[in-house]
Amino acid sequence: MSTPPLAGSTTGPTALRPLIDTVLTALHDGARRRNGPLPAGGPDAVTPRMRTTTHPVIPDHGTDPHDALRTLVGALAEGAADPAHPLCAAHLHTPPLALATAADLAASALNPSMDSWDQAPAASALEADITTALAAEIYPHQPSPDALVTTGGTEANQLALLLARERNGPVQTICAANAHHSITRAAWLLGLPEPVVIPAPAGTMDLAALDEALTELHRPLLVTATAGTTDTGQIDPLTDIADLCTTHGAELHIDAAYGGPLLFSPTHRGKVHGLDRAHSVTLDLHKLGWQPASAGILAVPHRAHLDALHHRASYLNADDDTEAGLPDLLGRSLRTTRRPDALKIAVTLKALGRTGLADLIDRTIATAHHLADLITKTPTLDLYDRPTISTVLFRPTNADDHTVATIRRTLLTRGHAVLGRAHTHDRLWLKATLLNPHTTPDDLRTLLDLVDHLAHDLAEGNTLR
């Protein structure tokens, strides 16, 4: 029996077009069946439904490609947390821009491998230009800033600690209690001393405690500050921290995965003043850049700071090829094969420009402030603080932590809303991380009403179903 040809076995436009249509239909149908920001029923409902739909995962004989796409994409969409839904606001999980998603499809279709020039001739040139341009946004006064594309903030932070270690030896990292968990994991992964964690009593790094630590600890020292914390979105006092690092001869890394793109907003860029004082900076454009994951960046003020990543593999960057002018890409990452993630970033910047990106950022932050205003005007809800970026913490008045946790899980299980959680000031808070510029005041009111009604039911002793 002859084997039937597989539709989509090549990635030319003729082969892709009908498959794309199938995918779009499956995405629409799955979202319609879900009918909300999250599938209802929790893991006990979602997991068996997914397994029933997809079984067997590896069949003896394949099925029609369109049927496979309809089945799997539709099931994934039905069971997805939809970041484009205005009531999906738990994490730094952005609704990606349609044009960036389309560019990501083009990257998959062309499939450049960013580990040698002969696999990615144009993509390597594009990546070089976009990383240089992004680095210049952070270090506008340096003659040769540069940046690397990473899988996200975690990888960028790991590379920052690695480069500090290669410059200085086994550095002692100092971070605040508000730092991202990837800092501690990076130190562990690299065999560095466990980070010294100083207090952040107001949500940001305590300067007096930092001064004391820098005075008492042995060098070499690396301070890691945060511009946009995961729990509250607050920004450490970057300029003051940089001054202390200069005084004590310590290096500075700033994890600006969340807050870094504020640089593109004339209204809000002052919040991240001081980024250019750091020896390295992390950005994550699949947050406030609305990119499909992954779209991380590590920027450095001098291109030579990346020399430690140089690596030789004769089949990819032989000496004579490099001397003949072929770009050496292995020093652009610790990974070998990697996708051309710079394409979607470049398409977005080209299409939106500075003003378009600034508009998205400003609208998103304005939405967060509107939510804070609504909470303040609701007598049954407490606001933690005014948002620094787009994270808003709140909780029902007089509720205990168990009630707050129950409200969140009930919203998830019912598929009504996706809120995060943050423990600060010895209390558990509901966390709304707003990243959808199209969220309306009515959407925000609906979210608060859902929380309010559940809190009332629990206070009345009603059983939540």
Coordinates of C-alpha atoms in Angstrom, one line a residue:
M1 CA 0.0 0.0 0.0
S2 CA 1.4 3.3 -1.0
T3 CA 1.9 6.0 1.7
P4 CA -0.3 9.1 1.0
P5 CA 1.5 12.4 0.7
L6 CA 1.4 14.6 3.8
A7 CA -0.2 17.9 3.4
G8 CA 2.1 20.6 4.7
S9 CA 5.3 18.5 4.2
T10 CA 6.8 21.6 2.7
T11 CA 6.5 25.1 4.0
G12 CA 5.9 27.0 0.8
P13 CA 2.9 29.4 0.7
T14 CA 0.8 26.9 -1.3
A15 CA 1.2 24.2 1.4
L16 CA 0.8 26.5 4.3
R17 CA -2.3 28.5 3.3
P18 CA -5.0 25.7 3.8
L19 CA -3.3 24.6 7.0
I20 CA -3.4 28.1 8.4
D21 CA -7.0 28.3 7.6
T22 CA -7.6 25.1 9.5
V23 CA -5.6 26.4 12.5
L24 CA -7.6 29.7 12.6
T25 CA -10.9 27.8 12.5
A26 CA -9.8 25.5 15.2
L27 CA -8.6 28.4 17.4
H28 CA -12.0 30.1 17.0
D29 CA -14.0 26.9 17.6
G30 CA -11.9 26.0 20.7
A31 CA -12.3 29.5 22.2
R32 CA -16.1 29.4 21.5
R33 CA -16.4 26.1 23.4
R34 CA -14.3 27.5 26.3
N35 CA -16.4 30.7 26.4
G36 CA -14.3 32.5 29.0
P37 CA -10.8 33.3 30.1
L38 CA -10.1 29.8 31.4
P39 CA -11.8 26.4 30.9
A40 CA -14.2 25.5 33.7
G41 CA -13.8 22.6 36.0
G42 CA -10.1 22.9 37.1
P43 CA -7.5 20.2 36.5
D44 CA -9.9 17.4 37.2
A45 CA -12.0 18.4 34.2
V46 CA -9.4 19.8 31.8
T47 CA -6.9 16.9 32.0
P48 CA -9.2 14.0 31.2
R49 CA -10.9 15.9 28.5
M50 CA -7.6 16.7 26.8
R51 CA -6.4 13.1 27.1
T52 CA -9.7 11.7 25.7
T53 CA -9.5 14.1 22.8
T54 CA -5.9 13.4 21.9
H55 CA -5.7 9.7 22.6
P56 CA -3.7 8.0 21.2
V57 CA -0.9 10.6 21.2
I58 CA 1.3 8.4 19.0
P59 CA -1.0 6.4 16.8
D60 CA 0.1 3.4 14.7
H61 CA -1.1 5.2 11.6
G62 CA -1.3 8.9 11.1
T63 CA -4.5 10.8 10.3
D64 CA -5.3 13.6 7.9
P65 CA -3.2 16.7 8.7
H66 CA -6.2 18.9 8.8
D67 CA -8.0 16.6 11.2
A68 CA -4.9 16.5 13.4
L69 CA -4.8 20.3 13.5
R70 CA -8.5 20.6 14.1
T71 CA -8.3 18.1 17.0
L72 CA -5.2 19.2 18.8
V73 CA -5.4 22.9 18.2
G74 CA -9.1 23.0 19.0
A75 CA -8.5 21.0 22.2
L76 CA -5.7 23.3 23.2
A77 CA -7.7 26.4 22.6
E78 CA -10.7 25.0 24.5
G79 CA -8.4 24.3 27.4
A80 CA -6.3 27.4 27.3
A81 CA -5.9 30.3 29.6
D82 CA -6.6 33.1 27.1
P83 CA -4.3 36.1 27.7
A84 CA -6.3 38.2 25.3
H85 CA -9.4 37.8 27.5
P86 CA -9.8 40.9 29.7
L87 CA -10.5 38.7 32.8
C88 CA -7.3 36.8 32.4
A89 CA -5.0 38.9 34.5
A90 CA -2.9 36.8 36.8
H91 CA 0.6 36.8 35.4
L92 CA 3.0 38.7 33.2
H93 CA 1.4 36.7 30.4
T94 CA 0.7 39.0 27.6
P95 CA -1.8 38.8 24.7
P96 CA 0.6 38.8 21.8
L97 CA 0.2 41.3 19.0
A98 CA -1.3 39.7 15.8
L99 CA 1.5 41.0 13.6
A100 CA 4.1 39.6 16.0
T101 CA 2.4 36.2 15.9
A102 CA 2.3 36.4 12.1
A103 CA 6.0 37.1 12.1
D104 CA 6.6 34.2 14.4
L105 CA 4.8 32.0 11.9
A106 CA 7.2 33.2 9.2
A107 CA 10.1 32.5 11.4
S108 CA 8.9 28.9 11.8
A109 CA 8.3 28.5 8.1
L110 CA 11.7 29.7 7.1
N111 CA 13.3 28.0 10.1
P112 CA 16.7 29.8 10.3
S113 CA 19.0 28.3 12.8
M114 CA 20.9 31.1 14.6
D115 CA 24.1 29.2 15.2
S116 CA 25.9 29.7 11.8
W117 CA 25.7 32.3 9.1
D118 CA 25.0 29.7 6.3
Q119 CA 21.8 28.7 8.1
A120 CA 20.6 32.2 8.7
P121 CA 22.2 34.8 6.4
A122 CA 19.6 37.5 6.6
A123 CA 18.3 36.6 10.0
S124 CA 21.8 37.0 11.5
A125 CA 22.1 40.5 10.0
L126 CA 18.6 41.4 11.3
E127 CA 19.4 40.1 14.8
A128 CA 22.6 42.1 14.9
D129 CA 20.8 45.3 14.0
I130 CA 17.8 44.8 16.3
T131 CA 20.0 43.9 19.3
T132 CA 22.3 46.9 18.7
A133 CA 19.3 49.2 18.5
L134 CA 17.7 47.9 21.7
A135 CA 21.1 48.1 23.5
A136 CA 21.4 51.7 22.4
E137 CA 17.9 52.5 24.0
I138 CA 19.3 51.4 27.3
Y139 CA 22.9 52.8 26.9
P140 CA 22.4 55.8 24.7
H141 CA 25.7 57.4 25.6
Q142 CA 28.0 54.4 25.0
P143 CA 29.8 54.0 21.7
S144 CA 29.4 50.2 21.3
P145 CA 26.5 48.8 23.4
D146 CA 25.2 45.3 22.5
A147 CA 22.5 42.8 23.4
L148 CA 21.7 39.1 23.1
V149 CA 18.3 37.5 22.4
T150 CA 17.3 35.1 25.2
T151 CA 14.4 32.8 26.0
G152 CA 13.3 35.3 28.6
G153 CA 14.2 37.0 31.8
T154 CA 15.5 33.9 33.5
E155 CA 18.0 33.1 30.9
A156 CA 19.1 36.8 30.6
N157 CA 19.6 36.9 34.4
Q158 CA 21.7 33.7 34.3
L159 CA 23.8 35.2 31.5
A160 CA 24.3 38.4 33.5
L161 CA 25.7 36.5 36.5
L162 CA 27.8 34.3 34.2
L163 CA 29.4 37.3 32.6
A164 CA 30.0 39.0 36.0
R165 CA 31.7 35.8 37.1
E166 CA 33.9 35.7 34.0
R167 CA 34.9 39.3 34.5
N168 CA 35.6 39.1 38.3
G169 CA 35.8 35.5 39.5
P170 CA 33.3 34.0 41.9
V171 CA 31.2 37.1 42.6
Q172 CA 29.0 37.4 45.7
T173 CA 25.6 38.4 44.6
I174 CA 23.5 40.8 46.7
C175 CA 19.8 41.1 46.0
A176 CA 16.7 42.2 47.9
A177 CA 13.8 40.1 49.1
N178 CA 11.8 41.4 46.1
A179 CA 14.2 39.9 43.5
H180 CA 13.0 37.3 41.0
H181 CA 13.7 33.7 42.0
S182 CA 15.9 33.3 38.9
I183 CA 18.7 35.2 40.6
T184 CA 19.1 32.6 43.3
R185 CA 18.7 29.8 40.8
A186 CA 21.4 31.4 38.5
A187 CA 23.9 31.5 41.4
W188 CA 23.2 27.9 42.2
L189 CA 23.5 26.9 38.6
L190 CA 26.8 28.7 38.2
G191 CA 28.4 27.4 41.4
L192 CA 28.4 30.9 42.9
P193 CA 27.9 31.7 46.6
E194 CA 24.2 31.8 47.6
P195 CA 23.0 35.4 47.2
V196 CA 22.9 37.7 50.2
V197 CA 19.3 38.8 50.5
I198 CA 18.7 42.2 52.1
P199 CA 15.3 43.5 53.2
A200 CA 12.7 45.2 51.0
P201 CA 10.3 46.4 53.7
A202 CA 8.4 48.8 51.4
G203 CA 8.5 46.5 48.4
T204 CA 11.8 47.9 47.1
M205 CA 15.5 47.4 48.1
D206 CA 16.4 49.0 51.4
L207 CA 19.3 51.4 50.7
A208 CA 20.7 51.4 54.2
A209 CA 20.8 47.6 54.3
L210 CA 22.5 47.7 50.9
D211 CA 25.1 50.2 52.1
E212 CA 25.8 48.0 55.1
A213 CA 26.1 44.8 53.0
L214 CA 28.5 46.5 50.6
T215 CA 30.6 47.7 53.5
E216 CA 30.9 44.4 55.2
L217 CA 31.1 41.8 52.4
H218 CA 34.3 40.8 50.7
R219 CA 34.7 41.7 47.0
P220 CA 34.0 41.0 44.1
L221 CA 30.3 42.0 44.6
L222 CA 27.4 42.1 42.2
V223 CA 24.2 43.9 43.2
T224 CA 21.1 42.8 41.3
A225 CA 18.3 45.4 41.4
T226 CA 14.8 45.0 40.0
A227 CA 12.8 47.3 37.8
G228 CA 9.3 45.8 38.0
T229 CA 8.9 43.2 40.7
T230 CA 6.8 40.1 40.0
D231 CA 4.6 40.5 43.1
T232 CA 3.8 44.3 43.1
G233 CA 5.5 45.8 40.0
Q234 CA 7.5 48.2 42.1
I235 CA 10.9 49.5 40.9
D236 CA 14.0 49.7 43.1
P237 CA 15.6 53.2 43.5
L238 CA 18.0 52.5 40.6
T239 CA 20.0 55.7 40.6
D240 CA 20.7 55.5 44.4
I241 CA 21.6 51.9 44.1
A242 CA 24.0 52.7 41.2
D243 CA 25.6 55.4 43.4
L244 CA 26.2 53.0 46.2
C245 CA 27.7 50.5 43.8
T246 CA 30.1 53.1 42.5
T247 CA 31.1 54.1 46.0
H248 CA 31.9 50.6 47.1
G249 CA 33.3 49.3 43.8
A250 CA 30.6 46.8 43.1
E251 CA 29.0 45.9 39.8
L252 CA 25.3 46.3 39.1
H253 CA 22.8 44.2 37.2
I254 CA 19.3 45.4 36.7
D255 CA 16.5 42.9 36.1
A256 CA 14.1 45.1 34.1
A257 CA 12.3 42.2 32.5
Y258 CA 9.0 43.8 33.4
G259 CA 9.7 47.5 33.6
G260 CA 12.4 48.0 31.0
P261 CA 10.1 48.7 28.0
L262 CA 8.9 51.9 29.9
L263 CA 11.9 53.4 28.1
F264 CA 9.7 53.7 25.1
S265 CA 7.1 55.8 26.8
P266 CA 8.0 59.5 27.3
T267 CA 5.3 59.6 30.0
H268 CA 6.8 56.8 32.1
R269 CA 10.5 56.4 31.1
G270 CA 11.5 58.4 34.2
K271 CA 10.5 55.5 36.4
V272 CA 13.5 53.5 35.0
H273 CA 16.0 56.3 35.1
G274 CA 19.4 54.8 35.9
L275 CA 19.3 51.7 33.7
D276 CA 22.3 53.0 31.8
R277 CA 24.4 52.8 35.1
A278 CA 24.2 49.0 35.1
H279 CA 26.8 46.6 33.8
S280 CA 24.0 44.5 32.4
V281 CA 20.2 44.9 32.0
T282 CA 17.5 42.3 31.4
L283 CA 14.5 43.0 29.2
D284 CA 11.6 40.7 28.4
L285 CA 9.5 41.8 25.5
H286 CA 7.0 39.1 25.8
K287 CA 5.7 41.2 28.7
L288 CA 5.3 44.9 28.0
G289 CA 6.3 44.4 24.4
W290 CA 3.4 42.1 23.5
Q291 CA 5.5 39.5 21.8
P292 CA 4.8 35.7 21.6
A293 CA 7.2 34.0 24.0
S294 CA 10.1 33.9 23.8
A295 CA 11.5 37.5 23.5
G296 CA 14.1 38.1 26.2
I297 CA 17.1 40.5 25.9
L298 CA 20.3 40.9 27.9
A299 CA 22.0 44.2 27.2
V300 CA 25.5 45.3 28.0
P301 CA 27.2 48.8 27.7
H302 CA 30.2 47.5 25.8
R303 CA 30.2 44.8 23.1
A304 CA 33.5 43.4 24.5
H305 CA 31.6 42.4 27.7
L306 CA 30.2 39.5 25.6
D307 CA 33.6 38.1 24.6
A308 CA 33.5 35.5 27.4
L309 CA 30.7 33.7 25.5
H310 CA 32.9 33.0 22.5
H311 CA 33.0 29.4 21.6
R312 CA 34.6 27.4 18.7
A313 CA 33.0 24.5 16.9
S314 CA 34.8 23.9 13.6
Y315 CA 31.7 22.9 11.7
L316 CA 29.9 26.1 12.6
N317 CA 32.5 28.8 13.0
A318 CA 35.9 27.6 11.7
D319 CA 38.7 30.1 12.0
D320 CA 39.3 30.5 8.3
D321 CA 35.5 31.1 7.7
T322 CA 35.5 33.8 10.4
E323 CA 38.7 35.4 9.0
A324 CA 37.0 35.4 5.5
G325 CA 34.2 37.5 6.9
L326 CA 31.4 35.0 7.8
P327 CA 29.8 36.2 11.1
D328 CA 30.5 34.1 14.2
L329 CA 27.1 33.4 15.8
L330 CA 28.1 30.9 18.6
G331 CA 29.1 33.7 20.9
R332 CA 25.6 35.2 20.7
S333 CA 24.1 32.6 23.1
L334 CA 24.9 29.6 25.3
R335 CA 22.4 27.7 23.0
T336 CA 23.4 26.3 19.7
T337 CA 20.2 25.9 17.6
R338 CA 17.9 28.7 18.3
R339 CA 15.0 30.5 16.6
P340 CA 15.1 33.9 14.9
D341 CA 13.1 35.6 17.7
A342 CA 14.5 38.9 16.6
L343 CA 12.2 38.9 13.6
K344 CA 8.9 39.4 15.5
I345 CA 10.5 42.1 17.6
A346 CA 11.8 43.9 14.5
V347 CA 8.4 43.6 12.8
T348 CA 6.7 45.0 15.8
L349 CA 9.0 48.0 16.1
K350 CA 8.8 48.6 12.4
A351 CA 5.0 48.6 12.4
L352 CA 4.4 50.5 15.6
G353 CA 7.4 52.8 15.9
R354 CA 8.1 54.5 19.2
T355 CA 4.8 56.3 19.3
G356 CA 2.7 53.1 18.8
L357 CA 4.6 51.2 21.4
A358 CA 4.4 54.1 23.8
D359 CA 0.6 54.3 23.2
L360 CA 0.2 50.6 24.2
I361 CA 2.3 51.1 27.3
D362 CA 0.5 54.2 28.4
R363 CA -3.0 52.8 27.8
T364 CA -2.1 49.7 29.8
I365 CA -0.8 51.7 32.8
A366 CA -3.8 54.0 32.6
T367 CA -6.0 50.9 32.8
A368 CA -4.2 49.7 35.9
H369 CA -4.8 53.1 37.6
H370 CA -8.5 53.0 36.6
L371 CA -8.7 49.6 38.3
A372 CA -7.1 51.1 41.4
D373 CA -9.6 53.9 41.4
L374 CA -12.5 51.5 41.2
I375 CA -11.1 49.5 44.1
T376 CA -10.7 52.6 46.2
K377 CA -14.3 53.5 45.5
T378 CA -15.6 50.1 46.5
P379 CA -16.1 50.0 50.3
T380 CA -15.9 46.2 50.4
L381 CA -12.4 46.0 48.8
D382 CA -9.0 47.2 50.0
L383 CA -6.2 48.4 47.7
Y384 CA -2.6 47.6 48.5
D385 CA -1.1 50.6 46.8
R386 CA -1.2 52.7 43.6
P387 CA 0.3 50.7 40.7
T388 CA 3.9 51.5 39.7
I389 CA 3.5 49.8 36.3
S390 CA 0.4 47.6 35.7
T391 CA 0.2 45.3 38.7
V392 CA -2.7 46.0 41.1
L393 CA -3.1 44.1 44.5
F394 CA -6.4 44.1 46.3
R395 CA -8.4 42.0 48.7
P396 CA -11.9 41.9 50.2
T397 CA -12.1 44.0 53.3
N398 CA -11.8 42.0 56.6
A399 CA -11.2 38.8 54.7
D400 CA -8.6 36.4 56.0
D401 CA -5.9 34.8 53.8
H402 CA -7.8 31.5 53.5
T403 CA -10.8 33.4 52.1
V404 CA -8.6 35.3 49.6
A405 CA -7.1 32.0 48.4
T406 CA -10.5 30.4 48.2
I407 CA -11.9 33.2 46.1
R408 CA -9.0 33.0 43.6
R409 CA -9.3 29.2 43.2
T410 CA -13.0 29.4 42.8
L411 CA -12.7 31.9 40.0
L412 CA -10.2 29.6 38.3
T413 CA -12.3 26.5 38.8
R414 CA -15.4 28.1 37.4
G415 CA -13.5 29.6 34.5
H416 CA -14.7 33.1 35.3
A417 CA -11.4 35.0 35.9
V418 CA -7.7 34.4 36.2
L419 CA -6.1 36.4 39.1
G420 CA -2.7 35.9 40.7
R421 CA -1.7 35.9 44.3
A422 CA 1.0 37.8 46.2
H423 CA 2.0 37.7 49.9
T424 CA 3.2 41.0 51.1
H425 CA 2.9 43.0 54.4
D426 CA 2.0 39.7 56.1
R427 CA -1.2 39.3 54.1
L428 CA -2.3 37.5 51.0
W429 CA -3.6 39.7 48.1
L430 CA -5.3 39.1 44.9
K431 CA -3.0 40.2 42.0
A432 CA -4.3 41.7 38.8
T433 CA -1.4 42.0 36.3
L434 CA -3.0 44.1 33.5
L435 CA -1.3 43.7 30.1
N436 CA -4.2 44.0 27.7
P437 CA -4.4 47.6 26.3
H438 CA -8.0 46.9 25.2
T439 CA -9.4 46.1 28.6
T440 CA -12.4 48.4 29.2
P441 CA -13.8 50.0 32.4
D442 CA -16.8 47.6 32.2
D443 CA -14.3 44.6 32.1
L444 CA -12.7 45.9 35.3
R445 CA -16.0 46.4 37.0
T446 CA -17.0 42.8 36.1
L447 CA -13.8 41.5 37.6
L448 CA -14.4 43.3 40.9
D449 CA -18.0 42.3 41.0
L450 CA -17.0 38.6 40.7
V451 CA -14.6 39.0 43.6
D452 CA -17.1 41.0 45.7
H453 CA -19.9 38.4 45.2
L454 CA -17.7 35.5 46.2
A455 CA -16.5 37.3 49.2
H456 CA -20.1 38.0 50.2
D457 CA -21.1 34.4 49.8
L458 CA -18.2 33.2 51.9
A459 CA -18.9 35.7 54.6
E460 CA -22.6 34.5 54.7
G461 CA -21.4 30.9 55.0
N462 CA -22.7 29.8 51.6
T463 CA -21.0 26.8 50.0
L464 CA -19.1 27.6 46.8
R465 CA -19.8 25.3 44.0

